[in-house]
Amino acid sequence: MEPHENTGHPRRWAILGVLVISLLVVVLDNTILNVALRTLADPVHGLGATQGELEWAINSYTLVFAGLLFTFGVLGDRLGRRRFLILGLALFGLSSLLSAYAQDPAQLIAARALMGVGGAAIMPVTLSIISNVFDPRERAKAIGVWAGAVGLAVAIGPVLGGALLEHFWWGSVFLINVPVVALGVVLVAALVPESRDPKPGRVDLLGVLLSVVGLVALTYGIIDGGEHGFGRPQVWVAVLGGLAVLGWFVAHELRSDHPSLDVRLFRVPRFAAPVALVGLVFFAAMGVMFFGAFYLQLVRGYSPLESGLLFLPFAAAQLIFAPRSAAMVRRYGGRAVAAVGLLLTTVALAAFVFIDADTPIWIFSALGFVQGAGMANIMPPATESIMSSLPREKAGVGSAVSNTVRQVAGALGVAVLGSVLSAVYRDQVGPAVAALPAPVRDAARESVSGAYAVAGRLGPDAPRLIDAANDSFVSAMHWAAGASAVVAALGIVIVLRWMPGRPVVAPDAAPVTDRELAGTA
């Protein structure tokens, strides 16, 4: 082989375009439903869903998605990645159709869970296919485009959802997936080559079962604790039970002669450090997006569509900088690029501590741009470090680990930072609502949206309650933003201590060796 021969697939860039389409529809669905919640609660124009039913309409998707990501990444390596992608897209399209025409909240919750199964089949194989069709010298650039698509989808979800709801019925936020998925299936079948692990070995059935049970239990505990408080025993039963099962999974994988995940990889800094970094970044970022939506729609009074548009600078930064991160890594090294990206992200998150109810709104969007630029230069080098640690035939494992950590960390960020937000809000707003009747007082103390609902029935006293609720929420937002910044700053320490520096750019860049796995390298 010539030393500079490109080993990538001839149609690799067209294939990347198809994978981005497949990825967009999955990530969009993580954010697009949020803007439809108020409509779904309406008994006339929606389904008359209760608060608990709305929570499960979101969480049934997240729970199944996070629980199956790792397993489906492993099975995709074994059974064929293109096959898994087509099956995942078809299932996602069918369940989107069922969601759009659900007749009651229970049907919607079930259809959303089915969408989670389809999404879990799609997400990990997109990244593993990239690793297989691109030469290692181009893989970082391709992963930069992939990461930019994730950031774009996160930001445009609320915009698209708001625009659809202004012109169509609530089911349109799901129905929009169907033609995109149909196009994706046709293009995947026509362009994407099949690939799999040529030596898959036996299926680690116990490992697969333990990973699903552990991740589902842990994610359920995190979500339930974030919504209803971490002071209840059942929350800790789920969290600690999930961690115990995952500990059993690790012990089993260390003993198994055919592990689904070689957990010894976590001894290797160039694999473990970027995995930790992905988790920390999404923990911090998703928490900020959570309180940012409430800040814009309630404190500042913007519509769902307007709020979505104010998040667009975050998406613009992702589109501008993520595809260019590979060139930055080649020039300065992954450690330097990721450290600068984390510094930008930390500064943006810390600056939210100074945002109040009267801050010019362009400052909010400018901070979103800075945060997007920072994350655009974190995710690609981190993801590339994870994927380059493994041989091409094991790409699904790296993709699954990266995506699972991102999903669970995002849920944990919303839960933990949401709990900080709720606790500080309740403490701050307490004196202002002390004189209200008990049922009304409890609703106003529970959340800023509850206070707005109560204010609608108070007549001339409403402005005073709204001002107190806004001030309390902004104060709580400052605490949550400060915690997010601390978490992001911890990532800087990890990068400077353990992330690899300048990358190996040879076409046959070596994956993790047996000596590294044994801890003797």
Coordinates of C-alpha atoms in Angstrom, one line a residue:
M1 CA 0.0 0.0 0.0
E2 CA 1.2 3.5 -0.9
P3 CA 2.1 5.4 2.3
H4 CA -0.4 8.2 1.4
E5 CA -3.2 6.1 -0.1
N6 CA -6.6 7.1 1.3
T7 CA -8.3 4.0 2.8
G8 CA -11.7 5.7 3.0
H9 CA -14.8 4.7 1.1
P10 CA -15.2 6.5 -2.3
R11 CA -18.6 7.8 -1.4
R12 CA -17.7 8.7 2.2
W13 CA -18.8 12.3 2.1
A14 CA -22.2 11.4 0.6
I15 CA -22.5 8.8 3.2
L16 CA -21.8 11.4 5.9
G17 CA -24.6 13.5 4.5
V18 CA -27.0 10.6 4.9
L19 CA -25.9 9.9 8.4
V20 CA -26.4 13.5 9.4
I21 CA -30.0 13.3 8.1
S22 CA -30.5 10.2 10.2
L23 CA -28.9 11.8 13.2
L24 CA -30.9 15.1 13.0
V25 CA -34.3 13.5 13.3
V26 CA -33.2 11.6 16.5
V27 CA -31.6 14.6 18.3
L28 CA -34.4 16.9 17.2
D29 CA -36.9 14.7 19.0
N30 CA -35.1 15.2 22.3
T31 CA -35.9 18.9 22.2
I32 CA -38.9 19.5 19.9
L33 CA -41.5 18.1 22.3
N34 CA -40.8 20.6 25.0
V35 CA -42.5 23.4 23.2
A36 CA -45.7 21.3 22.7
L37 CA -46.3 20.5 26.3
R38 CA -48.7 23.4 27.0
T39 CA -50.8 22.4 24.0
L40 CA -50.8 18.7 25.0
A41 CA -52.2 19.7 28.4
D42 CA -55.1 21.5 26.8
P43 CA -58.2 19.3 26.8
V44 CA -59.7 20.9 23.7
H45 CA -56.6 21.4 21.4
G46 CA -54.5 18.7 22.9
L47 CA -54.9 15.5 24.9
G48 CA -55.7 17.0 28.3
A49 CA -52.6 15.4 29.7
T50 CA -51.7 15.9 33.4
Q51 CA -48.3 17.2 34.6
G52 CA -47.3 13.6 35.4
E53 CA -48.4 12.3 32.0
L54 CA -46.5 15.2 30.2
E55 CA -43.3 14.2 32.2
W56 CA -43.6 10.6 31.1
A57 CA -44.2 11.6 27.5
I58 CA -40.7 13.1 27.6
N59 CA -39.1 10.6 29.9
S60 CA -40.4 7.3 28.3
Y61 CA -38.3 8.3 25.3
T62 CA -35.2 9.2 27.3
L63 CA -35.4 6.2 29.6
V64 CA -35.6 3.6 26.7
F65 CA -33.1 5.5 24.6
A66 CA -30.4 5.7 27.3
G67 CA -31.0 2.2 28.5
L68 CA -30.6 0.6 25.0
L69 CA -27.8 2.7 23.5
F70 CA -24.9 0.6 24.6
T71 CA -26.6 -2.7 23.8
F72 CA -27.6 -1.6 20.3
G73 CA -24.1 -0.3 19.6
V74 CA -22.7 -3.7 20.4
L75 CA -25.4 -5.6 18.4
G76 CA -24.9 -3.2 15.5
D77 CA -21.2 -4.2 15.3
R78 CA -22.3 -7.9 15.4
L79 CA -25.3 -8.0 13.1
G80 CA -24.5 -5.2 10.6
R81 CA -24.6 -1.4 11.0
R82 CA -26.5 -0.5 7.9
R83 CA -29.2 -3.1 8.7
F84 CA -29.5 -1.7 12.2
L85 CA -29.7 1.9 10.9
I86 CA -32.5 1.0 8.4
L87 CA -34.4 -0.9 11.1
G88 CA -34.0 1.9 13.5
L89 CA -35.2 4.5 11.0
A90 CA -38.2 2.5 10.1
L91 CA -39.2 1.9 13.7
F92 CA -38.6 5.6 14.5
G93 CA -40.8 6.7 11.6
L94 CA -43.6 4.2 12.5
S95 CA -43.6 5.3 16.2
S96 CA -43.6 9.0 15.1
L97 CA -46.7 8.3 13.1
L98 CA -48.3 6.6 16.1
S99 CA -47.3 9.5 18.4
A100 CA -48.9 12.1 16.0
Y101 CA -52.3 10.4 16.0
A102 CA -52.3 9.2 19.7
Q103 CA -55.8 9.5 21.1
D104 CA -54.9 9.8 24.8
P105 CA -51.8 10.4 26.9
A106 CA -51.2 6.6 27.5
Q107 CA -50.9 6.0 23.8
L108 CA -48.5 8.9 23.4
I109 CA -46.3 7.6 26.2
A110 CA -46.2 4.1 24.7
A111 CA -45.4 5.5 21.2
R112 CA -42.7 7.7 22.6
A113 CA -41.1 4.7 24.3
L114 CA -41.1 2.9 20.9
M115 CA -39.4 6.0 19.4
G116 CA -36.7 5.5 22.0
V117 CA -36.0 2.0 20.8
G118 CA -35.7 3.3 17.2
G119 CA -33.5 6.2 18.3
A120 CA -31.2 3.9 20.3
A121 CA -30.7 1.8 17.1
I122 CA -29.8 4.8 15.0
M123 CA -27.6 7.0 17.2
P124 CA -24.6 4.7 17.9
V125 CA -24.3 3.2 14.4
T126 CA -24.0 6.7 12.7
L127 CA -20.7 7.3 14.5
S128 CA -19.4 3.8 14.0
I129 CA -20.2 3.9 10.3
I130 CA -18.2 7.1 10.1
S131 CA -15.2 5.3 11.7
N132 CA -15.5 2.6 9.1
V133 CA -15.9 4.6 5.9
F134 CA -13.4 7.4 6.6
D135 CA -9.6 7.2 6.5
P136 CA -8.2 8.0 10.0
R137 CA -6.7 11.2 8.6
E138 CA -10.1 12.5 7.6
R139 CA -12.1 10.9 10.5
A140 CA -11.6 13.9 12.8
K141 CA -13.1 16.3 10.2
A142 CA -16.0 14.0 9.6
I143 CA -16.7 13.7 13.4
G144 CA -16.6 17.5 13.5
V145 CA -19.4 17.7 11.0
W146 CA -21.3 15.0 13.0
A147 CA -20.9 16.9 16.2
G148 CA -22.0 20.1 14.5
A149 CA -25.2 18.3 13.4
V150 CA -25.9 17.4 17.0
G151 CA -25.5 21.0 18.2
L152 CA -27.7 22.2 15.3
A153 CA -30.4 19.8 16.1
V154 CA -30.5 20.7 19.8
A155 CA -30.9 24.3 18.9
I156 CA -33.4 24.2 16.0
G157 CA -35.7 21.7 17.8
P158 CA -37.6 24.4 19.7
V159 CA -37.6 26.7 16.7
L160 CA -39.1 24.0 14.4
G161 CA -41.6 23.0 17.1
G162 CA -42.7 26.5 17.7
A163 CA -43.2 27.2 14.0
L164 CA -45.2 24.0 13.5
L165 CA -47.5 24.8 16.5
E166 CA -48.2 28.2 15.2
H167 CA -49.7 26.8 12.0
F168 CA -50.7 23.2 12.6
W169 CA -52.0 20.8 15.3
W170 CA -49.8 19.3 18.0
G171 CA -49.2 16.1 16.2
S172 CA -47.3 17.9 13.5
V173 CA -44.2 18.0 15.8
F174 CA -44.1 14.2 15.4
L175 CA -45.5 13.9 11.8
I176 CA -42.6 16.0 10.5
N177 CA -40.3 13.0 11.2
V178 CA -42.0 10.7 8.8
P179 CA -40.9 12.1 5.4
V180 CA -37.4 12.7 6.7
V181 CA -37.1 9.1 7.9
A182 CA -38.5 7.8 4.6
L183 CA -35.9 9.8 2.7
G184 CA -33.2 8.5 5.1
V185 CA -34.2 4.8 4.6
V186 CA -34.0 5.2 0.8
L187 CA -30.6 7.0 0.9
V188 CA -29.1 4.6 3.5
A189 CA -30.1 1.6 1.4
A190 CA -28.7 3.2 -1.8
L191 CA -25.4 4.6 -0.4
V192 CA -24.3 3.2 2.9
P193 CA -22.2 0.0 2.7
E194 CA -22.7 -2.8 5.2
S195 CA -20.1 -3.3 7.9
R196 CA -19.7 -5.4 11.0
D197 CA -17.2 -6.9 13.3
P198 CA -15.6 -9.8 11.3
K199 CA -14.8 -11.7 14.5
P200 CA -17.7 -11.0 16.8
G201 CA -17.3 -14.1 19.0
R202 CA -20.1 -15.2 21.3
V203 CA -22.9 -12.8 22.5
D204 CA -22.3 -11.7 26.1
L205 CA -26.0 -12.2 27.1
L206 CA -25.5 -11.6 30.8
G207 CA -23.5 -8.4 30.1
V208 CA -26.1 -7.1 27.7
L209 CA -28.9 -7.7 30.3
L210 CA -26.9 -6.1 33.1
S211 CA -26.1 -3.0 31.1
V212 CA -29.8 -2.5 30.1
V213 CA -31.1 -3.1 33.7
G214 CA -28.4 -0.9 35.3
L215 CA -28.8 2.0 32.8
V216 CA -32.6 2.0 32.9
A217 CA -32.7 1.9 36.7
L218 CA -30.0 4.7 37.1
T219 CA -31.7 6.9 34.4
Y220 CA -35.1 6.4 36.0
G221 CA -33.8 7.4 39.4
I222 CA -32.1 10.5 38.0
I223 CA -35.2 11.6 36.1
D224 CA -37.6 10.9 39.0
G225 CA -35.4 12.6 41.5
G226 CA -35.1 15.7 39.4
E227 CA -38.8 16.0 39.0
H228 CA -40.1 15.1 42.5
G229 CA -37.0 15.5 44.7
F230 CA -34.2 13.3 45.9
G231 CA -35.5 13.0 49.4
R232 CA -37.8 10.0 48.7
P233 CA -36.5 6.4 49.3
Q234 CA -37.7 5.0 45.9
V235 CA -35.4 7.4 44.1
W236 CA -32.3 6.2 46.0
V237 CA -33.4 2.6 45.5
A238 CA -33.4 3.2 41.8
V239 CA -30.1 5.1 41.7
L240 CA -28.2 2.9 44.1
G241 CA -29.7 -0.2 42.6
G242 CA -28.7 0.9 39.1
L243 CA -25.2 1.6 40.2
A244 CA -25.0 -1.8 41.9
V245 CA -26.1 -3.5 38.7
L246 CA -23.6 -1.5 36.7
G247 CA -20.9 -2.5 39.2
W248 CA -21.9 -6.2 38.7
F249 CA -21.7 -5.5 35.0
V250 CA -18.1 -4.3 35.3
A251 CA -17.1 -7.2 37.5
H252 CA -18.7 -9.6 35.0
E253 CA -17.0 -8.0 32.0
L254 CA -13.6 -8.2 33.7
R255 CA -14.0 -12.0 34.2
S256 CA -15.6 -12.7 30.8
D257 CA -13.6 -14.2 28.0
H258 CA -16.1 -12.6 25.5
P259 CA -17.0 -9.2 27.0
S260 CA -19.5 -6.9 25.3
L261 CA -17.3 -4.0 26.6
D262 CA -13.7 -4.4 27.6
V263 CA -13.9 -2.3 30.7
R264 CA -10.1 -2.3 30.9
L265 CA -10.3 0.5 28.3
F266 CA -11.1 2.9 31.1
R267 CA -7.5 2.4 32.4
V268 CA -6.3 4.0 29.2
P269 CA -6.2 7.8 29.4
R270 CA -6.9 8.5 25.7
F271 CA -10.2 6.6 26.1
A272 CA -11.2 7.3 29.6
A273 CA -10.4 11.0 29.7
P274 CA -12.6 12.1 26.7
V275 CA -15.4 9.9 27.9
A276 CA -15.4 11.7 31.3
L277 CA -15.1 15.0 29.4
V278 CA -18.2 14.3 27.3
G279 CA -20.1 13.5 30.4
L280 CA -19.1 16.7 32.2
V281 CA -19.8 19.0 29.3
F282 CA -23.3 17.6 28.7
F283 CA -24.1 17.6 32.4
A284 CA -23.4 21.4 32.4
A285 CA -24.8 22.3 29.1
M286 CA -28.2 20.5 29.3
G287 CA -28.8 22.0 32.8
V288 CA -28.3 25.5 31.4
M289 CA -30.7 24.8 28.4
F290 CA -33.3 23.6 30.9
F291 CA -33.4 26.8 32.9
G292 CA -32.8 29.0 29.9
A293 CA -36.1 27.9 28.3
F294 CA -38.0 28.9 31.5
Y295 CA -36.1 32.1 31.7
L296 CA -37.0 33.2 28.2
Q297 CA -40.7 32.0 28.1
L298 CA -41.7 33.1 31.6
V299 CA -39.4 35.7 33.0
R300 CA -38.9 37.5 29.7
G301 CA -42.3 36.6 28.2
Y302 CA -41.1 35.3 24.8
S303 CA -43.2 32.8 22.8
P304 CA -41.9 29.2 22.1
L305 CA -40.9 30.2 18.6
E306 CA -39.1 33.4 19.8
S307 CA -37.4 31.5 22.5
G308 CA -36.1 28.9 20.0
L309 CA -34.8 31.7 17.8
L310 CA -32.8 33.1 20.7
F311 CA -31.0 29.8 21.0
L312 CA -30.0 29.9 17.3
P313 CA -26.6 31.6 17.9
F314 CA -25.6 28.4 19.8
A315 CA -26.4 26.4 16.7
A316 CA -24.6 28.9 14.4
A317 CA -21.5 28.6 16.5
Q318 CA -21.7 24.8 16.2
L319 CA -22.1 24.9 12.5
I320 CA -19.2 27.4 12.1
F321 CA -16.6 25.9 14.4
A322 CA -17.3 22.1 14.7
P323 CA -16.3 21.3 11.1
R324 CA -13.1 23.3 11.5
S325 CA -12.0 21.7 14.8
A326 CA -10.1 18.9 13.0
A327 CA -7.8 21.5 11.4
M328 CA -7.3 23.1 14.8
V329 CA -6.4 19.7 16.4
R330 CA -3.9 19.0 13.7
R331 CA -2.3 22.4 14.3
Y332 CA -2.4 22.7 18.0
G333 CA -3.2 19.2 19.4
G334 CA -6.4 17.8 20.9
R335 CA -5.4 18.8 24.5
A336 CA -5.0 22.5 23.6
V337 CA -8.1 22.7 21.5
A338 CA -10.3 21.0 24.1
A339 CA -8.9 23.1 26.9
V340 CA -9.6 26.3 25.1
G341 CA -13.1 25.0 24.2
L342 CA -13.7 24.2 27.9
L343 CA -12.5 27.6 29.0
L344 CA -14.9 29.3 26.6
T345 CA -17.8 27.1 27.8
T346 CA -16.9 27.7 31.5
V347 CA -16.8 31.5 30.9
A348 CA -20.2 31.4 29.1
L349 CA -21.8 29.4 31.9
A350 CA -20.3 31.5 34.6
A351 CA -21.6 34.7 32.9
F352 CA -25.2 33.5 33.3
V353 CA -24.7 34.3 37.0
F354 CA -24.9 38.0 36.0
I355 CA -28.1 37.6 33.8
D356 CA -31.2 39.1 35.4
A357 CA -34.7 40.0 34.3
D358 CA -33.7 43.2 32.6
T359 CA -30.5 42.2 30.9
P360 CA -30.5 43.1 27.2
I361 CA -31.6 39.9 25.4
W362 CA -28.7 40.0 22.9
I363 CA -26.3 39.3 25.8
F364 CA -28.2 36.0 26.4
S365 CA -27.8 35.0 22.7
A366 CA -24.2 36.1 22.7
L367 CA -23.4 33.9 25.6
G368 CA -25.1 31.1 23.7
F369 CA -22.7 31.7 20.8
V370 CA -19.7 31.6 23.0
Q371 CA -20.9 28.4 24.7
G372 CA -21.6 26.9 21.2
A373 CA -18.1 27.8 20.0
G374 CA -16.6 26.2 23.1
M375 CA -18.5 23.0 22.8
A376 CA -17.8 22.8 19.0
N377 CA -14.1 22.6 19.9
I378 CA -14.6 20.0 22.8
M379 CA -16.8 17.3 21.3
P380 CA -15.0 16.5 18.0
P381 CA -11.5 16.0 19.6
A382 CA -13.0 14.1 22.5
T383 CA -15.1 11.9 20.2
E384 CA -12.1 11.4 17.9
S385 CA -9.9 10.3 20.8
I386 CA -12.6 7.8 21.9
M387 CA -13.1 6.4 18.4
S388 CA -9.4 6.2 17.5
S389 CA -8.7 4.2 20.6
L390 CA -10.5 1.2 19.1
P391 CA -10.0 -0.8 15.9
R392 CA -12.6 -0.1 13.2
E393 CA -14.5 -3.3 13.7
K394 CA -15.2 -2.3 17.3
A395 CA -16.4 1.2 16.5
G396 CA -19.9 0.5 17.8
V397 CA -18.5 0.0 21.3
G398 CA -16.8 3.4 21.3
S399 CA -19.9 5.1 19.8
A400 CA -22.2 3.4 22.3
V401 CA -20.1 4.4 25.3
S402 CA -19.8 8.0 24.1
N403 CA -23.5 8.4 23.4
T404 CA -24.6 6.6 26.5
V405 CA -22.5 8.8 28.7
R406 CA -23.8 11.9 26.9
Q407 CA -27.4 10.9 27.4
V408 CA -27.1 9.8 31.0
A409 CA -25.0 12.9 31.9
G410 CA -27.5 15.2 30.2
A411 CA -30.4 13.6 32.2
L412 CA -28.3 13.9 35.3
G413 CA -27.5 17.6 34.6
V414 CA -31.2 18.4 34.2
A415 CA -32.1 16.5 37.3
V416 CA -29.4 17.8 39.6
L417 CA -29.3 21.3 38.4
G418 CA -33.1 21.4 38.2
S419 CA -33.1 20.3 41.8
V420 CA -30.8 23.1 42.7
L421 CA -33.0 25.5 40.8
S422 CA -36.2 24.3 42.6
A423 CA -34.6 24.3 46.1
V424 CA -33.3 27.8 45.8
Y425 CA -36.5 29.1 44.2
R426 CA -38.7 27.6 47.0
D427 CA -36.5 29.2 49.6
Q428 CA -36.4 32.6 48.0
V429 CA -40.1 32.8 47.1
G430 CA -41.3 31.5 50.5
P431 CA -41.8 34.9 52.2
A432 CA -43.7 36.3 49.3
V433 CA -46.3 33.5 49.2
A434 CA -46.6 32.9 53.0
A435 CA -49.9 34.8 53.3
L436 CA -51.7 32.9 50.4
P437 CA -54.2 30.0 51.1
A438 CA -52.5 26.7 51.5
P439 CA -53.3 25.0 48.1
V440 CA -52.4 28.2 46.1
R441 CA -49.3 28.8 48.2
D442 CA -48.0 25.3 47.5
A443 CA -48.5 25.7 43.8
A444 CA -46.7 29.1 43.8
R445 CA -43.8 27.7 45.8
E446 CA -43.4 24.6 43.6
S447 CA -42.2 26.4 40.4
V448 CA -42.2 29.7 38.6
S449 CA -44.8 28.4 36.1
G450 CA -47.0 27.5 39.1
A451 CA -46.6 31.1 40.4
Y452 CA -47.7 32.5 37.1
A453 CA -50.8 30.2 37.1
V454 CA -51.7 31.4 40.6
A455 CA -51.1 35.0 39.7
G456 CA -53.8 34.7 37.0
R457 CA -56.4 34.3 39.7
L458 CA -55.1 37.0 42.2
G459 CA -56.4 40.1 40.5
P460 CA -54.6 43.3 41.7
D461 CA -52.1 41.3 43.8
A462 CA -50.8 39.4 40.7
P463 CA -48.0 41.8 39.7
R464 CA -46.4 41.6 43.2
L465 CA -46.4 37.8 43.1
I466 CA -45.0 37.7 39.5
D467 CA -42.2 40.1 40.5
A468 CA -41.3 37.9 43.5
A469 CA -41.4 34.7 41.4
N470 CA -39.2 36.3 38.7
D471 CA -36.7 37.5 41.3
S472 CA -36.6 34.1 43.0
F473 CA -36.2 32.2 39.7
V474 CA -33.4 34.5 38.5
S475 CA -31.6 34.0 41.9
A476 CA -32.0 30.2 41.6
M477 CA -30.8 30.4 38.0
H478 CA -27.6 32.1 39.2
W479 CA -26.9 29.2 41.6
A480 CA -27.6 26.6 38.9
A481 CA -25.3 28.5 36.4
G482 CA -22.6 28.7 38.9
A483 CA -22.7 24.9 39.6
S484 CA -22.6 24.3 35.8
A485 CA -19.5 26.5 35.5
V486 CA -17.8 24.5 38.3
V487 CA -18.5 21.2 36.5
A488 CA -17.2 22.6 33.2
A489 CA -14.1 23.9 35.0
L490 CA -13.4 20.4 36.3
G491 CA -13.2 19.2 32.7
I492 CA -10.3 21.6 32.2
V493 CA -8.3 19.7 34.9
I494 CA -9.1 16.4 33.2
V495 CA -8.1 17.7 29.8
L496 CA -4.7 19.1 31.0
R497 CA -3.9 16.1 33.0
W498 CA -5.0 13.1 30.8
M499 CA -6.1 14.1 27.3
P500 CA -3.6 13.2 24.6
G501 CA -1.8 16.1 22.9
R502 CA -1.0 16.1 19.2
P503 CA -2.7 13.3 17.3
V504 CA -1.2 10.4 15.4
V505 CA -2.2 11.1 11.8
A506 CA -0.9 8.0 10.1
P507 CA -3.5 6.1 8.2
D508 CA -2.9 3.0 10.4
A509 CA -2.9 4.9 13.7
A510 CA -2.8 2.2 16.4
P511 CA -5.7 1.5 18.6
V512 CA -5.3 0.6 22.2
T513 CA -2.8 -2.2 22.7
D514 CA -2.8 -5.2 25.0
R515 CA 0.1 -3.6 27.0
E516 CA -2.0 -0.4 27.5
L517 CA -5.0 -2.5 28.6
A518 CA -2.8 -4.3 31.1
G519 CA -1.7 -1.0 32.5
T520 CA 2.0 -1.6 31.7
A521 CA 2.5 0.8 28.8

